[in-house]
Amino acid sequence: MIVKTSEFVTSAVKPSQYPESLPQLAFCGRSNVGKSSLINCLLNRKKLVKTSSTPGKTRLINFFIINKLFYFVDLPGYGYAKVSKKEREKWRPMIETYFKIEENLLGVTVLLDIRHNPRDEELALLEWFDQYHIPYIVVLTKADKLSKSKQMKQHKHIADILSRPKEGIIVFSAKTRKGKEQVWSTYETFFGLGEIFPEKGVLV
Ligand code: GTP
Ligand code: MG
């Protein structure tokens, strides 16, 4: 993918605030797992999306337009205890409404920290996507924090827990950029970006 332009468009909490209809790719995962860092890395931008070592940085649904053709959608992280209960209760309906209403969603990138086994709430989220026939890929973040051999071990272990082939789960690091090209090529093939924009000269 040649990313020519990437811009922040808007933040939303409800459907009336979603931007005009164009294909969308959403990013979902626990607070602090590295969603905003993955987006910056894919777009070759350092600070397009704010990242933070304080979990719970992204509280709204943030839309970024790529090459003026499709959106990346950075969803707020879930499961962070220090965010107030009131804030956490707002999360589920906000996210569920987005997934139920958004007709232009091509697929979701679900991020898991490679160092931890998926928790019940993460497994429940994946089951929920299966139930609603929402396509998703899994990206294991922060690979640079483990040795090569531990990365391979965790890759296999998490694939076993999720009952998915290892090939459908991408090992990624925003620090070393490992896995970046694999993520883009998965969007082009599995999420159909390559078919939607074959003639626009945005894909290589
Ligand atoms: P919320 O918006 O709070 O839900 O978090 P997020 O999922 O968007 O995480 P974010 O990208 O802000 O990253 C959280 C912290 O992890 C930051 O301090 C990042 O620098 C760090 N981080 C993210 N990805 C990586 C990675 O691949 N390797 C390393 N070493 N650190 C990372
Ligand atoms: Mg974020």
Coordinates of N, CA and C and ligand atoms in Angstrom, one line a residue:
M1 N 0.8 -1.2 0.0 CA 0.0 0.0 0.0 C 0.9 1.2 0.0
I2 N 0.6 2.1 -0.9 CA 1.3 3.4 -0.9 C 0.3 4.4 -0.2
V3 N 0.7 4.8 1.0 CA -0.1 5.8 1.7 C 0.3 7.2 1.3
K4 N -0.6 7.8 0.5 CA -0.2 9.2 0.0 C -0.6 10.2 1.0
T5 N -1.8 10.1 1.6 CA -2.3 11.0 2.6 C -3.0 10.3 3.7
S6 N -2.9 10.9 4.9 CA -3.7 10.4 6.0 C -4.0 11.6 6.9
E7 N -5.3 11.7 7.2 CA -5.7 12.9 8.0 C -6.8 12.5 9.0
F8 N -6.7 13.1 10.2 CA -7.8 13.0 11.2 C -9.0 13.6 10.6
V9 N -10.2 13.0 10.7 CA -11.4 13.6 10.2 C -12.3 14.0 11.3
T10 N -12.7 13.1 12.2 CA -13.6 13.5 13.3 C -13.6 12.5 14.4
S11 N -14.1 12.9 15.6 CA -14.3 12.0 16.7 C -15.9 11.8 16.9
A12 N -16.3 10.6 17.3 CA -17.7 10.4 17.4 C -18.0 9.6 18.7
V13 N -19.2 9.8 19.2 CA -19.7 8.8 20.2 C -21.0 8.2 19.8
K14 N -21.6 8.8 18.8 CA -22.9 8.2 18.3 C -23.0 8.3 16.8
P15 N -23.9 7.5 16.2 CA -23.9 7.4 14.7 C -24.1 8.7 14.0
S16 N -24.9 9.6 14.5 CA -25.1 10.9 13.8 C -23.8 11.6 13.6
Q17 N -22.8 11.3 14.4 CA -21.5 12.0 14.3 C -20.5 11.2 13.4
Y18 N -20.9 10.0 12.9 CA -20.0 9.2 12.0 C -19.8 10.0 10.7
P19 N -18.6 9.9 10.0 CA -18.5 10.7 8.8 C -19.1 10.0 7.6
E20 N -19.0 10.7 6.4 CA -19.7 10.2 5.2 C -19.3 8.7 4.9
S21 N -20.1 8.0 4.2 CA -19.9 6.6 4.1 C -18.8 6.3 3.1
L22 N -17.8 5.7 3.6 CA -16.7 5.2 2.8 C -16.2 3.9 3.5
P23 N -15.5 3.0 2.8 CA -15.1 1.7 3.4 C -14.3 2.0 4.7
Q24 N -14.4 1.2 5.7 CA -13.8 1.4 7.0 C -13.1 0.2 7.5
L25 N -11.9 0.4 8.1 CA -11.2 -0.7 8.8 C -11.1 -0.2 10.3
A26 N -11.6 -1.1 11.2 CA -11.6 -0.7 12.6 C -10.5 -1.4 13.4
F27 N -10.0 -0.7 14.5 CA -9.0 -1.3 15.4 C -9.5 -1.4 16.8
C28 N -9.4 -2.6 17.4 CA -10.1 -2.8 18.6 C -9.1 -3.6 19.5
G29 N -9.1 -3.3 20.8 CA -8.3 -4.1 21.7 C -8.2 -3.4 23.1
R30 N -7.7 -4.1 24.1 CA -7.6 -3.5 25.4 C -6.8 -2.2 25.4
S31 N -7.1 -1.4 26.4 CA -6.4 -0.2 26.6 C -4.9 -0.5 26.7
N32 N -4.1 0.4 26.0 CA -2.6 0.3 26.1 C -2.0 -0.8 25.3
V33 N -2.8 -1.6 24.5 CA -2.3 -2.7 23.8 C -1.5 -2.3 22.6
G34 N -1.7 -1.0 22.1 CA -0.9 -0.5 21.0 C -1.7 -0.2 19.8
K35 N -3.0 0.1 19.9 CA -3.9 0.4 18.7 C -3.4 1.6 18.0
S36 N -3.2 2.7 18.8 CA -2.8 4.0 18.1 C -1.4 3.9 17.5
S37 N -0.6 3.1 18.2 CA 0.8 3.0 17.7 C 0.8 2.1 16.4
L38 N -0.1 1.1 16.3 CA -0.2 0.3 15.0 C -0.6 1.2 13.9
I39 N -1.6 2.1 14.2 CA -2.2 2.9 13.1 C -1.1 3.9 12.6
N40 N -0.4 4.5 13.6 CA 0.7 5.4 13.2 C 1.8 4.7 12.3
C41 N 2.1 3.5 12.7 CA 3.1 2.7 12.0 C 2.7 2.4 10.6
L42 N 1.4 1.9 10.4 CA 0.9 1.6 9.1 C 0.9 2.8 8.2
L43 N 0.7 4.0 8.8 CA 0.5 5.2 8.0 C 1.9 6.0 7.9
N44 N 2.9 5.4 8.4 CA 4.2 6.1 8.4 C 4.2 7.5 9.1
R45 N 3.3 7.6 10.1 CA 3.2 8.8 10.8 C 3.7 8.6 12.2
K46 N 4.3 9.7 12.8 CA 4.8 9.5 14.2 C 3.7 9.9 15.2
K47 N 3.0 10.9 14.8 CA 2.1 11.4 15.9 C 0.7 11.8 15.3
L48 N 0.3 11.1 14.2 CA -1.1 11.4 13.7 C -2.1 11.0 14.8
V49 N -1.9 9.8 15.4 CA -2.8 9.4 16.5 C -2.0 9.5 17.8
K50 N -2.6 10.1 18.8 CA -2.0 10.3 20.1 C -1.8 8.9 20.8
T51 N -0.6 8.7 21.2 CA -0.3 7.4 22.0 C 0.1 7.9 23.4
S52 N 0.0 6.9 24.3 CA 0.3 7.3 25.7 C 0.6 6.1 26.5
S53 N 1.5 6.3 27.5 CA 1.8 5.2 28.4 C 0.7 5.1 29.4
T54 N -0.2 6.1 29.5 CA -1.3 6.0 30.4 C -2.5 5.4 29.7
P55 N -2.9 4.2 30.1 CA -4.0 3.5 29.4 C -5.3 4.3 29.5
G56 N -6.1 4.2 28.4 CA -7.4 4.9 28.4 C -7.2 6.2 27.7
K57 N -6.2 6.4 26.9 CA -6.0 7.6 26.2 C -7.1 7.9 25.2
T58 N -7.4 6.9 24.4 CA -8.4 7.1 23.3 C -9.8 6.8 23.9
R59 N -10.7 7.8 24.1 CA -12.0 7.6 24.7 C -13.1 7.7 23.7
L60 N -12.8 8.2 22.5 CA -13.9 8.4 21.5 C -13.6 7.6 20.3
I61 N -14.5 7.4 19.4 CA -14.3 6.7 18.1 C -13.6 7.8 17.2
N62 N -12.4 7.5 16.8 CA -11.7 8.5 16.0 C -11.5 8.0 14.5
F63 N -11.9 8.8 13.6 CA -11.9 8.5 12.2 C -10.7 9.2 11.5
F64 N -9.9 8.4 10.7 CA -8.8 8.9 9.9 C -9.0 8.5 8.5
I65 N -8.9 9.5 7.6 CA -9.1 9.1 6.2 C -7.8 8.9 5.5
I66 N -7.7 7.8 4.7 CA -6.4 7.4 4.0 C -6.6 7.6 2.5
N67 N -5.7 8.3 1.9 CA -5.7 8.5 0.5 C -7.1 9.0 0.0
K68 N -7.8 9.6 0.9 CA -9.1 10.2 0.6 C -10.1 9.1 0.1
L69 N -9.8 7.8 0.4 CA -10.6 6.7 -0.1 C -11.3 5.9 1.0
F70 N -10.6 5.7 2.1 CA -11.2 4.8 3.1 C -10.8 5.3 4.5
Y71 N -11.5 4.8 5.5 CA -11.2 5.2 6.9 C -10.5 4.1 7.7
F72 N -9.6 4.6 8.6 CA -9.1 3.8 9.7 C -9.9 4.3 10.9
V73 N -10.4 3.4 11.7 CA -11.3 3.8 12.8 C -10.6 3.3 14.1
D74 N -10.1 4.2 14.9 CA -9.4 3.9 16.2 C -10.5 3.9 17.3
L75 N -10.8 2.7 17.8 CA -11.8 2.6 18.8 C -11.2 2.7 20.2
P76 N -12.0 3.2 21.2 CA -11.4 3.3 22.5 C -11.1 1.9 23.1
G77 N -10.0 1.9 23.9 CA -9.6 0.6 24.5 C -10.6 0.2 25.6
Y78 N -10.7 -1.1 25.8 CA -11.6 -1.6 26.9 C -10.8 -2.2 28.0
G79 N -11.4 -2.5 29.1 CA -10.8 -3.3 30.1 C -9.8 -2.6 31.0
Y80 N -9.8 -1.3 31.0 CA -8.8 -0.7 31.9 C -9.5 -0.2 33.2
A81 N -9.0 -0.8 34.3 CA -9.7 -0.6 35.6 C -9.7 0.8 36.1
K82 N -8.7 1.6 35.8 CA -8.6 2.9 36.4 C -9.5 3.9 35.7
V83 N -10.0 3.6 34.5 CA -11.0 4.4 33.9 C -12.3 4.3 34.8
S84 N -13.0 5.4 35.0 CA -14.1 5.3 36.0 C -15.2 4.4 35.5
K85 N -16.0 3.9 36.4 CA -17.0 2.9 36.1 C -18.0 3.5 35.1
K86 N -18.3 4.8 35.3 CA -19.3 5.4 34.4 C -18.7 5.4 33.0
E87 N -17.4 5.7 32.9 CA -16.8 5.8 31.6 C -16.8 4.4 30.9
R88 N -16.5 3.3 31.7 CA -16.5 2.0 31.2 C -17.9 1.5 30.7
E89 N -18.9 2.0 31.4 CA -20.3 1.6 31.1 C -20.7 2.2 29.7
K90 N -20.0 3.3 29.4 CA -20.4 4.0 28.1 C -19.7 3.2 27.0
W91 N -18.6 2.5 27.3 CA -17.8 1.9 26.2 C -18.6 0.9 25.4
R92 N -19.2 -0.1 26.1 CA -19.8 -1.2 25.4 C -20.9 -0.8 24.4
P93 N -21.9 0.0 24.9 CA -22.9 0.4 23.9 C -22.3 1.3 22.7
M94 N -21.3 2.1 23.0 CA -20.7 2.9 22.0 C -20.1 2.0 20.9
I95 N -19.3 1.0 21.3 CA -18.7 0.1 20.4 C -19.7 -0.8 19.7
E96 N -20.6 -1.3 20.5 CA -21.6 -2.3 19.9 C -22.4 -1.6 18.8
T97 N -22.8 -0.3 19.1 CA -23.6 0.4 18.2 C -22.8 0.6 16.9
Y98 N -21.5 1.0 17.1 CA -20.7 1.2 15.9 C -20.7 -0.1 15.0
F99 N -20.4 -1.2 15.6 CA -20.3 -2.5 14.8 C -21.7 -2.9 14.2
K100 N -22.8 -2.6 14.9 CA -24.1 -3.0 14.4 C -24.5 -2.1 13.3
I101 N -24.2 -0.8 13.4 CA -24.8 0.2 12.5 C -23.9 0.4 11.2
E102 N -22.6 0.3 11.4 CA -21.7 0.8 10.3 C -21.7 -0.2 9.2
E103 N -22.3 0.2 8.1 CA -22.5 -0.8 6.9 C -21.3 -0.8 6.1
N104 N -20.4 0.1 6.2 CA -19.2 0.2 5.4 C -18.0 -0.5 6.0
L105 N -18.2 -1.2 7.1 CA -17.0 -1.8 7.8 C -16.5 -3.1 7.0
L106 N -15.3 -3.0 6.6 CA -14.7 -4.1 5.8 C -14.2 -5.2 6.8
G107 N -13.7 -4.8 8.0 CA -13.2 -5.7 8.9 C -12.5 -5.0 10.1
V108 N -12.2 -5.9 11.1 CA -11.6 -5.3 12.3 C -10.3 -6.0 12.6
T109 N -9.3 -5.1 13.0 CA -8.1 -5.6 13.5 C -8.1 -5.7 15.0
V110 N -8.1 -6.9 15.5 CA -8.1 -7.1 17.0 C -6.7 -7.2 17.5
L111 N -6.3 -6.4 18.4 CA -4.9 -6.4 18.9 C -4.9 -7.1 20.2
L112 N -3.9 -8.0 20.4 CA -3.6 -8.7 21.6 C -2.1 -8.5 21.9
D113 N -1.8 -8.2 23.2 CA -0.4 -8.1 23.6 C 0.2 -9.5 23.5
I114 N 1.3 -9.7 22.8 CA 1.9 -11.0 22.6 C 2.4 -11.6 23.9
R115 N 2.6 -10.8 24.9 CA 3.1 -11.3 26.2 C 2.1 -12.0 27.0
H116 N 0.8 -11.7 26.7 CA -0.3 -12.3 27.6 C -1.2 -13.2 26.9
N117 N -1.7 -14.2 27.5 CA -2.7 -15.0 26.9 C -4.0 -14.2 26.9
P118 N -4.8 -14.4 25.8 CA -6.1 -13.7 25.8 C -7.0 -13.9 27.0
R119 N -7.6 -12.9 27.4 CA -8.5 -13.0 28.6 C -9.9 -13.3 28.2
D120 N -10.7 -13.6 29.2 CA -12.1 -14.0 28.8 C -12.8 -12.9 28.0
E121 N -12.6 -11.7 28.4 CA -13.3 -10.6 27.7 C -12.9 -10.5 26.3
E122 N -11.6 -10.8 26.0 CA -11.1 -10.8 24.7 C -11.7 -11.9 23.8
L123 N -11.8 -13.1 24.5 CA -12.4 -14.3 23.8 C -13.8 -14.0 23.5
A124 N -14.5 -13.3 24.5 CA -15.9 -13.0 24.3 C -16.1 -12.0 23.1
L125 N -15.2 -11.1 23.0 CA -15.3 -10.1 21.9 C -15.2 -10.9 20.5
L126 N -14.2 -11.8 20.4 CA -14.0 -12.5 19.2 C -15.3 -13.4 18.9
E127 N -15.8 -14.0 19.9 CA -17.1 -14.8 19.7 C -18.2 -13.9 19.2
W128 N -18.2 -12.7 19.7 CA -19.3 -11.7 19.4 C -19.1 -11.3 17.9
F129 N -17.8 -11.1 17.4 CA -17.6 -10.9 16.0 C -18.0 -12.0 15.1
D130 N -17.7 -13.3 15.6 CA -18.2 -14.5 14.8 C -19.7 -14.5 14.7
Q131 N -20.3 -14.2 15.8 CA -21.8 -14.3 15.9 C -22.4 -13.3 14.9
Y132 N -21.8 -12.1 14.8 CA -22.4 -11.0 13.9 C -21.7 -11.1 12.5
H133 N -20.9 -12.1 12.3 CA -20.3 -12.3 10.9 C -19.4 -11.1 10.6
I134 N -18.7 -10.5 11.5 CA -17.8 -9.4 11.3 C -16.4 -10.0 11.1
P135 N -15.8 -9.8 9.9 CA -14.5 -10.4 9.7 C -13.4 -9.7 10.5
Y136 N -12.5 -10.4 11.0 CA -11.4 -9.8 11.8 C -10.1 -10.5 11.6
I137 N -9.0 -9.8 11.8 CA -7.7 -10.4 11.9 C -7.1 -10.1 13.3
V138 N -6.2 -10.9 13.7 CA -5.6 -10.7 15.0 C -4.1 -10.3 14.8
V139 N -3.8 -9.2 15.5 CA -2.4 -8.7 15.5 C -1.8 -8.8 16.9
L140 N -0.7 -9.5 17.0 CA 0.0 -9.6 18.4 C 1.0 -8.5 18.5
T141 N 0.8 -7.6 19.4 CA 1.6 -6.4 19.5 C 2.8 -6.5 20.5
K142 N 3.7 -5.5 20.4 CA 4.8 -5.4 21.3 C 5.8 -6.6 21.2
A143 N 5.9 -7.2 20.0 CA 6.7 -8.4 19.8 C 8.2 -8.1 20.2
D144 N 8.6 -6.8 20.1 CA 10.0 -6.5 20.5 C 10.3 -6.7 21.9
K145 N 9.3 -6.9 22.7 CA 9.5 -7.1 24.2 C 9.8 -8.6 24.5
L146 N 9.7 -9.4 23.5 CA 10.1 -10.9 23.7 C 11.2 -11.3 22.8
S147 N 12.0 -12.3 23.2 CA 13.0 -12.8 22.3 C 12.3 -13.5 21.1
K148 N 13.1 -13.7 20.0 CA 12.5 -14.4 18.8 C 11.9 -15.7 19.2
S149 N 12.5 -16.5 20.0 CA 12.0 -17.9 20.3 C 10.7 -17.7 21.2
K150 N 10.7 -16.8 22.1 CA 9.5 -16.6 22.9 C 8.3 -16.1 22.0
Q151 N 8.7 -15.2 21.0 CA 7.6 -14.7 20.1 C 7.0 -15.9 19.4
M152 N 7.8 -16.9 18.9 CA 7.3 -18.0 18.2 C 6.4 -18.9 19.1
K153 N 6.9 -19.0 20.3 CA 6.2 -19.9 21.3 C 4.8 -19.3 21.6
Q154 N 4.8 -18.0 21.9 CA 3.5 -17.3 22.2 C 2.6 -17.3 21.0
H155 N 3.2 -17.1 19.8 CA 2.4 -17.1 18.5 C 1.6 -18.4 18.4
K156 N 2.3 -19.5 18.6 CA 1.6 -20.8 18.5 C 0.6 -21.0 19.7
H157 N 1.0 -20.6 20.9 CA 0.2 -20.8 22.0 C -1.2 -20.0 21.9
I158 N -1.0 -18.7 21.5 CA -2.3 -17.9 21.3 C -3.1 -18.4 20.2
A159 N -2.5 -18.9 19.1 CA -3.2 -19.5 18.0 C -4.0 -20.7 18.5
D160 N -3.4 -21.5 19.3 CA -4.1 -22.7 19.9 C -5.3 -22.3 20.7
I161 N -5.1 -21.3 21.6 CA -6.2 -20.8 22.5 C -7.3 -20.3 21.6
L162 N -7.0 -19.6 20.5 CA -8.1 -19.0 19.7 C -8.6 -20.0 18.7
S163 N -8.0 -21.2 18.6 CA -8.4 -22.2 17.6 C -8.4 -21.6 16.2
R164 N -7.3 -20.9 15.9 CA -7.1 -20.3 14.6 C -5.8 -20.7 14.0
P165 N -5.6 -20.8 12.7 CA -4.3 -21.1 12.2 C -3.3 -20.0 12.5
K166 N -2.1 -20.3 12.7 CA -1.0 -19.3 13.0 C -0.9 -18.3 11.9
E167 N -1.2 -18.7 10.7 CA -1.0 -17.8 9.5 C -2.0 -16.6 9.6
G168 N -3.1 -16.8 10.3 CA -4.1 -15.7 10.4 C -3.9 -14.8 11.5
I169 N -2.7 -15.0 12.2 CA -2.4 -14.1 13.4 C -1.0 -13.5 13.1
I170 N -0.9 -12.2 13.1 CA 0.3 -11.5 12.7 C 1.1 -11.0 13.9
V171 N 2.4 -11.4 13.9 CA 3.3 -10.9 15.0 C 3.8 -9.5 14.6
F172 N 3.6 -8.5 15.4 CA 3.8 -7.1 15.1 C 4.6 -6.4 16.1
S173 N 5.4 -5.4 15.7 CA 6.0 -4.5 16.6 C 6.0 -3.1 16.0
A174 N 5.5 -2.1 16.8 CA 5.5 -0.7 16.3 C 6.9 -0.2 16.4
K175 N 7.7 -0.8 17.3 CA 9.1 -0.3 17.5 C 10.0 -0.7 16.4
T176 N 9.9 -1.9 16.0 CA 10.8 -2.4 14.9 C 10.1 -2.4 13.5
R177 N 8.8 -2.2 13.5 CA 8.0 -2.3 12.3 C 7.8 -3.7 11.8
K178 N 8.2 -4.6 12.5 CA 8.0 -6.0 12.1 C 6.5 -6.3 11.9
G179 N 6.2 -6.9 10.8 CA 4.8 -7.3 10.5 C 4.0 -6.3 9.8
K180 N 4.5 -5.1 9.6 CA 3.8 -4.0 9.0 C 3.3 -4.4 7.6
E181 N 4.2 -4.9 6.7 CA 3.8 -5.2 5.3 C 2.8 -6.3 5.3
Q182 N 2.9 -7.3 6.3 CA 2.0 -8.4 6.3 C 0.6 -7.9 6.7
V183 N 0.5 -6.9 7.6 CA -0.8 -6.4 7.9 C -1.4 -5.7 6.7
W184 N -0.7 -4.9 6.0 CA -1.3 -4.3 4.8 C -1.7 -5.3 3.8
S185 N -0.9 -6.3 3.5 CA -1.3 -7.3 2.5 C -2.5 -8.1 2.9
T186 N -2.7 -8.2 4.2 CA -3.9 -8.9 4.7 C -5.1 -8.1 4.5
Y187 N -5.0 -6.7 4.7 CA -6.1 -5.9 4.4 C -6.5 -5.9 2.9
E188 N -5.4 -6.0 2.0 CA -5.7 -6.0 0.6 C -6.4 -7.3 0.2
T189 N -6.0 -8.4 0.7 CA -6.5 -9.7 0.3 C -7.8 -10.1 1.2
F190 N -7.6 -10.2 2.5 CA -8.6 -10.7 3.3 C -9.8 -9.8 3.5
F191 N -9.5 -8.5 3.7 CA -10.6 -7.5 3.8 C -11.0 -6.9 2.5
G192 N -10.4 -7.3 1.4 CA -10.8 -6.9 0.1 C -10.5 -5.5 -0.4
L193 N -9.6 -4.8 0.3 CA -9.2 -3.5 -0.1 C -8.6 -3.5 -1.5
G194 N -7.9 -4.5 -1.9 CA -7.3 -4.7 -3.2 C -8.3 -4.7 -4.3
E195 N -9.5 -5.4 -4.0 CA -10.6 -5.5 -5.0 C -11.3 -4.2 -5.1
I196 N -11.5 -3.5 -4.0 CA -12.3 -2.3 -4.0 C -11.6 -1.2 -4.8
F197 N -10.3 -1.1 -4.6 CA -9.5 0.0 -5.2 C -8.5 -0.5 -6.2
P198 N -8.8 -1.4 -7.2 CA -7.8 -1.9 -8.1 C -7.3 -0.9 -9.0
E199 N -8.1 0.1 -9.4 CA -7.8 1.0 -10.5 C -7.2 2.3 -10.0
K200 N -7.2 2.5 -8.7 CA -6.9 3.8 -8.2 C -5.4 4.1 -8.1
G201 N -4.6 3.1 -8.3 CA -3.1 3.3 -8.2 C -2.7 3.5 -6.8
V202 N -3.4 3.0 -5.8 CA -3.0 3.2 -4.4 C -2.4 1.9 -3.9
L203 N -2.5 0.8 -4.6 CA -2.0 -0.5 -4.2 C -0.8 -0.9 -5.0
V204 N 0.2 -1.5 -4.4 CA 1.3 -2.0 -5.2 C 1.5 -3.5 -5.0
Ligands
GTP1 P1 -5.5 3.4 24.5 O1 -5.7 4.6 23.5 O2 -5.3 3.9 25.9 O3 -6.6 2.4 24.4 O4 -4.1 2.7 24.1 P2 -3.6 2.2 22.7 O5 -4.1 0.8 22.5 O6 -3.9 3.1 21.6 O7 -2.0 2.1 23.0 P3 -0.9 3.1 22.5 O8 -0.7 2.9 21.0 O9 -1.2 4.5 23.0 O10 0.4 2.5 23.2 C1 0.4 2.3 24.6 C2 1.9 2.3 25.1 O11 2.5 1.1 24.5 C3 2.7 3.5 24.6 O12 3.6 3.9 25.6 C4 3.4 2.9 23.3 O13 4.7 3.6 23.1 C5 3.7 1.5 23.8 N1 3.7 0.6 22.6 C6 2.8 0.4 21.6 N2 3.2 -0.5 20.7 C7 4.4 -0.9 21.1 C8 5.3 -1.8 20.5 O14 5.1 -2.5 19.5 N3 6.5 -2.0 21.2 C9 6.8 -1.4 22.4 N4 7.9 -1.6 23.0 N5 5.9 -0.5 22.9 C10 4.8 -0.2 22.3
MG2 MG -5.2 4.8 21.6

